[in-house]
PDB file of N, CA and C in Angstrom:
ATOM      1  N   MET A 268      58.129 -17.567   5.257  1.00 42.00           N
ATOM      2  CA  MET A 268      57.478 -16.843   4.087  1.00 42.00           C
ATOM      3  C   MET A 268      56.266 -16.278   4.801  1.00 42.00           C
ATOM      4  N   ALA A 269      56.188 -14.785   4.495  1.00 44.00           N
ATOM      5  CA  ALA A 269      54.926 -14.256   4.999  1.00 44.00           C
ATOM      6  C   ALA A 269      53.732 -14.094   3.898  1.00 44.00           C
ATOM      7  N   THR A 270      52.637 -14.421   4.549  1.00 39.00           N
ATOM      8  CA  THR A 270      51.195 -14.607   3.821  1.00 39.00           C
ATOM      9  C   THR A 270      50.450 -13.283   3.917  1.00 39.00           C
ATOM     10  N   GLU A 271      50.095 -12.757   2.599  1.00 40.00           N
ATOM     11  CA  GLU A 271      49.265 -11.645   2.762  1.00 40.00           C
ATOM     12  C   GLU A 271      47.704 -11.930   3.138  1.00 40.00           C
ATOM     13  N   LYS A 272      47.342 -11.467   4.349  1.00 38.00           N
ATOM     14  CA  LYS A 272      45.779 -11.731   4.749  1.00 38.00           C
ATOM     15  C   LYS A 272      44.888 -10.868   3.925  1.00 38.00           C
ATOM     16  N   LYS A 273      44.008 -11.420   3.364  1.00 38.00           N
ATOM     17  CA  LYS A 273      42.846 -10.686   2.402  1.00 38.00           C
ATOM     18  C   LYS A 273      41.472 -10.662   3.422  1.00 38.00           C
ATOM     19  N   THR A 274      41.021  -9.570   3.333  1.00 40.00           N
ATOM     20  CA  THR A 274      39.732  -9.367   3.984  1.00 40.00           C
ATOM     21  C   THR A 274      38.788  -9.000   2.984  1.00 40.00           C
ATOM     22  N   ALA A 275      37.315  -9.103   3.332  1.00 46.00           N
ATOM     23  CA  ALA A 275      36.448  -8.502   2.350  1.00 46.00           C
ATOM     24  C   ALA A 275      36.110  -7.204   2.511  1.00 46.00           C
ATOM     25  N   GLU A 276      36.871  -6.371   3.394  1.00 52.00           N
ATOM     26  CA  GLU A 276      36.554  -4.873   3.699  1.00 52.00           C
ATOM     27  C   GLU A 276      36.916  -4.277   2.153  1.00 52.00           C
ATOM     28  N   GLY A 277      36.210  -3.486   1.597  1.00 56.00           N
ATOM     29  CA  GLY A 277      36.709  -2.839   0.427  1.00 56.00           C
ATOM     30  C   GLY A 277      36.338  -3.580  -0.566  1.00 56.00           C
ATOM     31  N   LYS A 278      35.836  -4.784  -0.865  1.00 73.00           N
ATOM     32  CA  LYS A 278      35.576  -5.530  -1.850  1.00 73.00           C
ATOM     33  C   LYS A 278      34.102  -5.693  -2.073  1.00 73.00           C
ATOM     34  N   GLY A 279      33.533  -6.039  -3.461  1.00 90.00           N
ATOM     35  CA  GLY A 279      32.033  -6.140  -3.619  1.00 90.00           C
ATOM     36  C   GLY A 279      31.579  -4.617  -4.237  1.00 90.00           C
ATOM     37  N   LYS A 280      30.388  -5.055  -4.457  1.00 94.00           N
ATOM     38  CA  LYS A 280      29.609  -3.800  -4.983  1.00 94.00           C
ATOM     39  C   LYS A 280      28.986  -3.093  -3.643  1.00 94.00           C
ATOM     40  N   LYS A 281      28.753  -1.720  -3.595  1.00 97.00           N
ATOM     41  CA  LYS A 281      28.421  -0.766  -2.846  1.00 97.00           C
ATOM     42  C   LYS A 281      27.164  -0.202  -3.289  1.00 97.00           C
ATOM     43  N   TYR A 282      26.281   0.206  -2.345  1.00 98.00           N
ATOM     44  CA  TYR A 282      24.950   0.669  -2.765  1.00 98.00           C
ATOM     45  C   TYR A 282      24.466   1.921  -1.820  1.00 98.00           C
ATOM     46  N   LYS A 283      24.006   3.063  -2.335  1.00 98.00           N
ATOM     47  CA  LYS A 283      23.454   4.007  -1.685  1.00 98.00           C
ATOM     48  C   LYS A 283      21.814   3.757  -1.433  1.00 98.00           C
ATOM     49  N   ILE A 284      21.516   3.843  -0.385  1.00 98.00           N
ATOM     50  CA  ILE A 284      20.011   3.509  -0.039  1.00 98.00           C
ATOM     51  C   ILE A 284      19.499   5.109   0.449  1.00 98.00           C
ATOM     52  N   GLU A 285      18.461   5.375  -0.071  1.00 98.00           N
ATOM     53  CA  GLU A 285      17.905   6.668   0.316  1.00 98.00           C
ATOM     54  C   GLU A 285      16.442   6.440   0.707  1.00 98.00           C
ATOM     55  N   VAL A 286      15.973   7.093   1.833  1.00 98.00           N
ATOM     56  CA  VAL A 286      14.782   6.976   2.141  1.00 98.00           C
ATOM     57  C   VAL A 286      13.971   8.297   1.574  1.00 98.00           C
ATOM     58  N   THR A 287      12.891   7.628   0.465  1.00 97.00           N
ATOM     59  CA  THR A 287      12.277   8.652  -0.173  1.00 97.00           C
ATOM     60  C   THR A 287      11.176   9.460   0.651  1.00 97.00           C
ATOM     61  N   THR A 288      10.486   8.614   1.553  1.00 96.00           N
ATOM     62  CA  THR A 288       9.452   9.033   2.285  1.00 96.00           C
ATOM     63  C   THR A 288       9.662   9.887   3.427  1.00 96.00           C
ATOM     64  N   ASN A 289      11.053   9.909   3.759  1.00 96.00           N
ATOM     65  CA  ASN A 289      11.423  10.785   5.184  1.00 96.00           C
ATOM     66  C   ASN A 289      12.937  11.170   4.819  1.00 96.00           C
ATOM     67  N   PRO A 290      13.292  12.095   3.755  1.00 95.00           N
ATOM     68  CA  PRO A 290      14.578  12.327   3.562  1.00 95.00           C
ATOM     69  C   PRO A 290      15.584  12.540   4.743  1.00 95.00           C
ATOM     70  N   GLY A 291      14.970  13.278   5.801  1.00 96.00           N
ATOM     71  CA  GLY A 291      15.733  13.622   6.956  1.00 96.00           C
ATOM     72  C   GLY A 291      15.914  12.423   7.941  1.00 96.00           C
ATOM     73  N   PHE A 292      15.475  11.212   7.589  1.00 97.00           N
ATOM     74  CA  PHE A 292      15.511  10.271   8.805  1.00 97.00           C
ATOM     75  C   PHE A 292      17.074   9.937   9.280  1.00 97.00           C
ATOM     76  N   CYS A 293      17.187   9.767  10.406  1.00 98.00           N
ATOM     77  CA  CYS A 293      18.545   9.349  11.125  1.00 98.00           C
ATOM     78  C   CYS A 293      18.083   8.310  11.980  1.00 98.00           C
ATOM     79  N   GLY A 294      18.587   7.252  12.072  1.00 97.00           N
ATOM     80  CA  GLY A 294      18.594   6.103  12.805  1.00 97.00           C
ATOM     81  C   GLY A 294      18.660   4.672  12.242  1.00 97.00           C
ATOM     82  N   ILE A 295      18.163   3.906  12.849  1.00 97.00           N
ATOM     83  CA  ILE A 295      18.604   2.486  12.192  1.00 97.00           C
ATOM     84  C   ILE A 295      17.247   1.977  11.832  1.00 97.00           C
ATOM     85  N   ASP A 296      17.302   1.298  10.548  1.00 95.00           N
ATOM     86  CA  ASP A 296      16.356   0.807   9.927  1.00 95.00           C
ATOM     87  C   ASP A 296      16.358  -0.859   9.705  1.00 95.00           C
ATOM     88  N   ALA A 297      15.502  -1.335   8.575  1.00 93.00           N
ATOM     89  CA  ALA A 297      15.667  -2.850   8.254  1.00 93.00           C
ATOM     90  C   ALA A 297      17.037  -3.267   8.328  1.00 93.00           C
ATOM     91  N   GLY A 298      17.198  -4.584   8.756  1.00 94.00           N
ATOM     92  CA  GLY A 298      18.523  -5.118   8.799  1.00 94.00           C
ATOM     93  C   GLY A 298      19.610  -4.175   9.511  1.00 94.00           C
ATOM     94  N   GLY A 299      19.224  -3.600  10.591  1.00 96.00           N
ATOM     95  CA  GLY A 299      20.137  -2.686  11.171  1.00 96.00           C
ATOM     96  C   GLY A 299      21.123  -1.665  10.597  1.00 96.00           C
ATOM     97  N   VAL A 300      20.457  -1.406   9.228  1.00 97.00           N
ATOM     98  CA  VAL A 300      21.188  -0.261   8.418  1.00 97.00           C
ATOM     99  C   VAL A 300      21.017   0.901   9.064  1.00 97.00           C
ATOM    100  N   GLN A 301      22.019   1.715   9.279  1.00 98.00           N
ATOM    101  CA  GLN A 301      22.037   3.192   9.923  1.00 98.00           C
ATOM    102  C   GLN A 301      21.993   4.151   8.998  1.00 98.00           C
ATOM    103  N   PHE A 302      20.949   4.989   8.970  1.00 98.00           N
ATOM    104  CA  PHE A 302      20.933   6.128   8.053  1.00 98.00           C
ATOM    105  C   PHE A 302      21.227   7.496   8.702  1.00 98.00           C
ATOM    106  N   ALA A 303      21.808   8.321   8.088  1.00 98.00           N
ATOM    107  CA  ALA A 303      22.051   9.731   8.392  1.00 98.00           C
ATOM    108  C   ALA A 303      21.410  10.657   7.182  1.00 98.00           C
ATOM    109  N   ASN A 304      20.518  11.435   7.686  1.00 97.00           N
ATOM    110  CA  ASN A 304      20.096  12.423   6.772  1.00 97.00           C
ATOM    111  C   ASN A 304      19.239  11.563   5.539  1.00 97.00           C
ATOM    112  N   GLY A 305      18.550  10.373   5.892  1.00 98.00           N
ATOM    113  CA  GLY A 305      17.781   9.633   4.786  1.00 98.00           C
ATOM    114  C   GLY A 305      18.675   8.909   3.840  1.00 98.00           C
ATOM    115  N   LYS A 306      20.047   8.682   4.142  1.00 98.00           N
ATOM    116  CA  LYS A 306      21.045   8.108   3.412  1.00 98.00           C
ATOM    117  C   LYS A 306      21.968   7.002   4.247  1.00 98.00           C
ATOM    118  N   ALA A 307      22.186   5.852   3.267  1.00 98.00           N
ATOM    119  CA  ALA A 307      23.018   5.009   4.029  1.00 98.00           C
ATOM    120  C   ALA A 307      23.795   4.219   2.762  1.00 98.00           C
ATOM    121  N   VAL A 308      24.923   4.041   3.048  1.00 98.00           N
ATOM    122  CA  VAL A 308      25.893   3.032   2.019  1.00 98.00           C
ATOM    123  C   VAL A 308      25.972   1.770   2.657  1.00 98.00           C
ATOM    124  N   ILE A 309      25.621   0.711   2.052  1.00 97.00           N
ATOM    125  CA  ILE A 309      25.832  -0.770   2.342  1.00 97.00           C
ATOM    126  C   ILE A 309      26.427  -1.597   1.434  1.00 97.00           C
ATOM    127  N   GLY A 310      26.915  -2.661   1.647  1.00 96.00           N
ATOM    128  CA  GLY A 310      27.561  -3.610   0.803  1.00 96.00           C
ATOM    129  C   GLY A 310      26.485  -4.609   0.197  1.00 96.00           C
ATOM    130  N   GLU A 311      26.785  -5.349  -0.737  1.00 93.00           N
ATOM    131  CA  GLU A 311      26.046  -6.408  -1.483  1.00 93.00           C
ATOM    132  C   GLU A 311      25.617  -7.279  -0.423  1.00 93.00           C
ATOM    133  N   GLY A 312      24.449  -7.739  -0.764  1.00 93.00           N
ATOM    134  CA  GLY A 312      23.716  -8.851   0.153  1.00 93.00           C
ATOM    135  C   GLY A 312      22.409  -8.738  -0.076  1.00 93.00           C
ATOM    136  N   THR A 313      21.707  -9.799   0.865  1.00 94.00           N
ATOM    137  CA  THR A 313      20.278  -9.957   0.669  1.00 94.00           C
ATOM    138  C   THR A 313      19.665  -8.560   1.058  1.00 94.00           C
ATOM    139  N   ILE A 314      20.073  -7.848   2.114  1.00 96.00           N
ATOM    140  CA  ILE A 314      19.226  -6.778   2.322  1.00 96.00           C
ATOM    141  C   ILE A 314      19.197  -5.544   1.273  1.00 96.00           C
ATOM    142  N   VAL A 315      19.998  -5.789   0.385  1.00 97.00           N
ATOM    143  CA  VAL A 315      19.769  -4.680  -0.709  1.00 97.00           C
ATOM    144  C   VAL A 315      18.723  -5.034  -1.460  1.00 97.00           C
ATOM    145  N   ASN A 316      18.194  -6.400  -1.670  1.00 96.00           N
ATOM    146  CA  ASN A 316      16.955  -6.843  -2.272  1.00 96.00           C
ATOM    147  C   ASN A 316      15.848  -6.401  -1.463  1.00 96.00           C
ATOM    148  N   TRP A 317      15.955  -6.513  -0.160  1.00 96.00           N
ATOM    149  CA  TRP A 317      14.845  -5.920   0.738  1.00 96.00           C
ATOM    150  C   TRP A 317      14.428  -4.592   0.361  1.00 96.00           C
ATOM    151  N   PHE A 318      15.549  -3.643   0.308  1.00 97.00           N
ATOM    152  CA  PHE A 318      15.247  -2.204   0.154  1.00 97.00           C
ATOM    153  C   PHE A 318      14.827  -1.938  -1.366  1.00 97.00           C
ATOM    154  N   LYS A 319      15.268  -2.885  -2.158  1.00 97.00           N
ATOM    155  CA  LYS A 319      14.545  -2.630  -3.757  1.00 97.00           C
ATOM    156  C   LYS A 319      13.005  -3.177  -3.716  1.00 97.00           C
ATOM    157  N   GLU A 320      12.789  -3.973  -3.088  1.00 97.00           N
ATOM    158  CA  GLU A 320      11.302  -4.623  -2.933  1.00 97.00           C
ATOM    159  C   GLU A 320      10.514  -3.837  -1.995  1.00 97.00           C
ATOM    160  N   HIS A 321      10.753  -2.993  -1.281  1.00 97.00           N
ATOM    161  CA  HIS A 321       9.871  -2.220  -0.468  1.00 97.00           C
ATOM    162  C   HIS A 321       9.670  -0.657  -0.836  1.00 97.00           C
ATOM    163  N   GLU A 322       8.702  -0.225  -0.659  1.00 96.00           N
ATOM    164  CA  GLU A 322       8.222   1.334  -1.262  1.00 96.00           C
ATOM    165  C   GLU A 322       8.961   2.171  -0.286  1.00 96.00           C
ATOM    166  N   GLY A 323       9.394   3.291  -0.636  1.00 96.00           N
ATOM    167  CA  GLY A 323       9.646   4.279   0.185  1.00 96.00           C
ATOM    168  C   GLY A 323      11.207   4.393   0.250  1.00 96.00           C
ATOM    169  N   TYR A 324      12.078   3.572  -0.594  1.00 97.00           N
ATOM    170  CA  TYR A 324      13.587   3.635  -0.584  1.00 97.00           C
ATOM    171  C   TYR A 324      13.894   3.422  -2.198  1.00 97.00           C
ATOM    172  N   LYS A 325      15.120   4.366  -2.526  1.00 98.00           N
ATOM    173  CA  LYS A 325      15.643   4.345  -3.586  1.00 98.00           C
ATOM    174  C   LYS A 325      17.099   3.778  -3.311  1.00 98.00           C
ATOM    175  N   VAL A 326      17.614   2.762  -4.356  1.00 98.00           N
ATOM    176  CA  VAL A 326      18.606   1.793  -4.466  1.00 98.00           C
ATOM    177  C   VAL A 326      19.476   2.294  -5.411  1.00 98.00           C
ATOM    178  N   THR A 327      20.854   2.707  -5.182  1.00 97.00           N
ATOM    179  CA  THR A 327      21.586   3.146  -6.407  1.00 97.00           C
ATOM    180  C   THR A 327      22.993   2.451  -6.049  1.00 97.00           C
ATOM    181  N   GLU A 328      23.199   1.677  -7.327  1.00 97.00           N
ATOM    182  CA  GLU A 328      24.467   1.117  -7.195  1.00 97.00           C
ATOM    183  C   GLU A 328      25.813   2.010  -7.334  1.00 97.00           C
ATOM    184  N   LEU A 329      26.737   2.011  -6.569  1.00 96.00           N
ATOM    185  CA  LEU A 329      27.922   3.059  -6.592  1.00 96.00           C
ATOM    186  C   LEU A 329      28.947   2.295  -7.503  1.00 96.00           C
ATOM    187  N   ALA A 330      29.711   3.551  -8.238  1.00 89.00           N
ATOM    188  CA  ALA A 330      30.971   2.943  -9.092  1.00 89.00           C
ATOM    189  C   ALA A 330      32.057   2.662  -8.091  1.00 89.00           C
ATOM    190  N   GLU A 331      32.558   1.378  -8.668  1.00 75.00           N
ATOM    191  CA  GLU A 331      33.843   1.198  -7.780  1.00 75.00           C
ATOM    192  C   GLU A 331      34.966   1.850  -7.922  1.00 75.00           C
TER     193      GLU A 331
END
């Protein structure tokens, strides 16, 4: 009997993080998040709260 292997990829909430103080930022920021042109998409977790709690970032939950 074959068993389907489930992964976390594609599961859970996704968030768009925008750097409001430097919209053209390209590089790695807090928690190792990679930004391109001031934007990044990350999965749910404690790092989302970090960006919400610090000035200079806009956090938007993406529709599933």
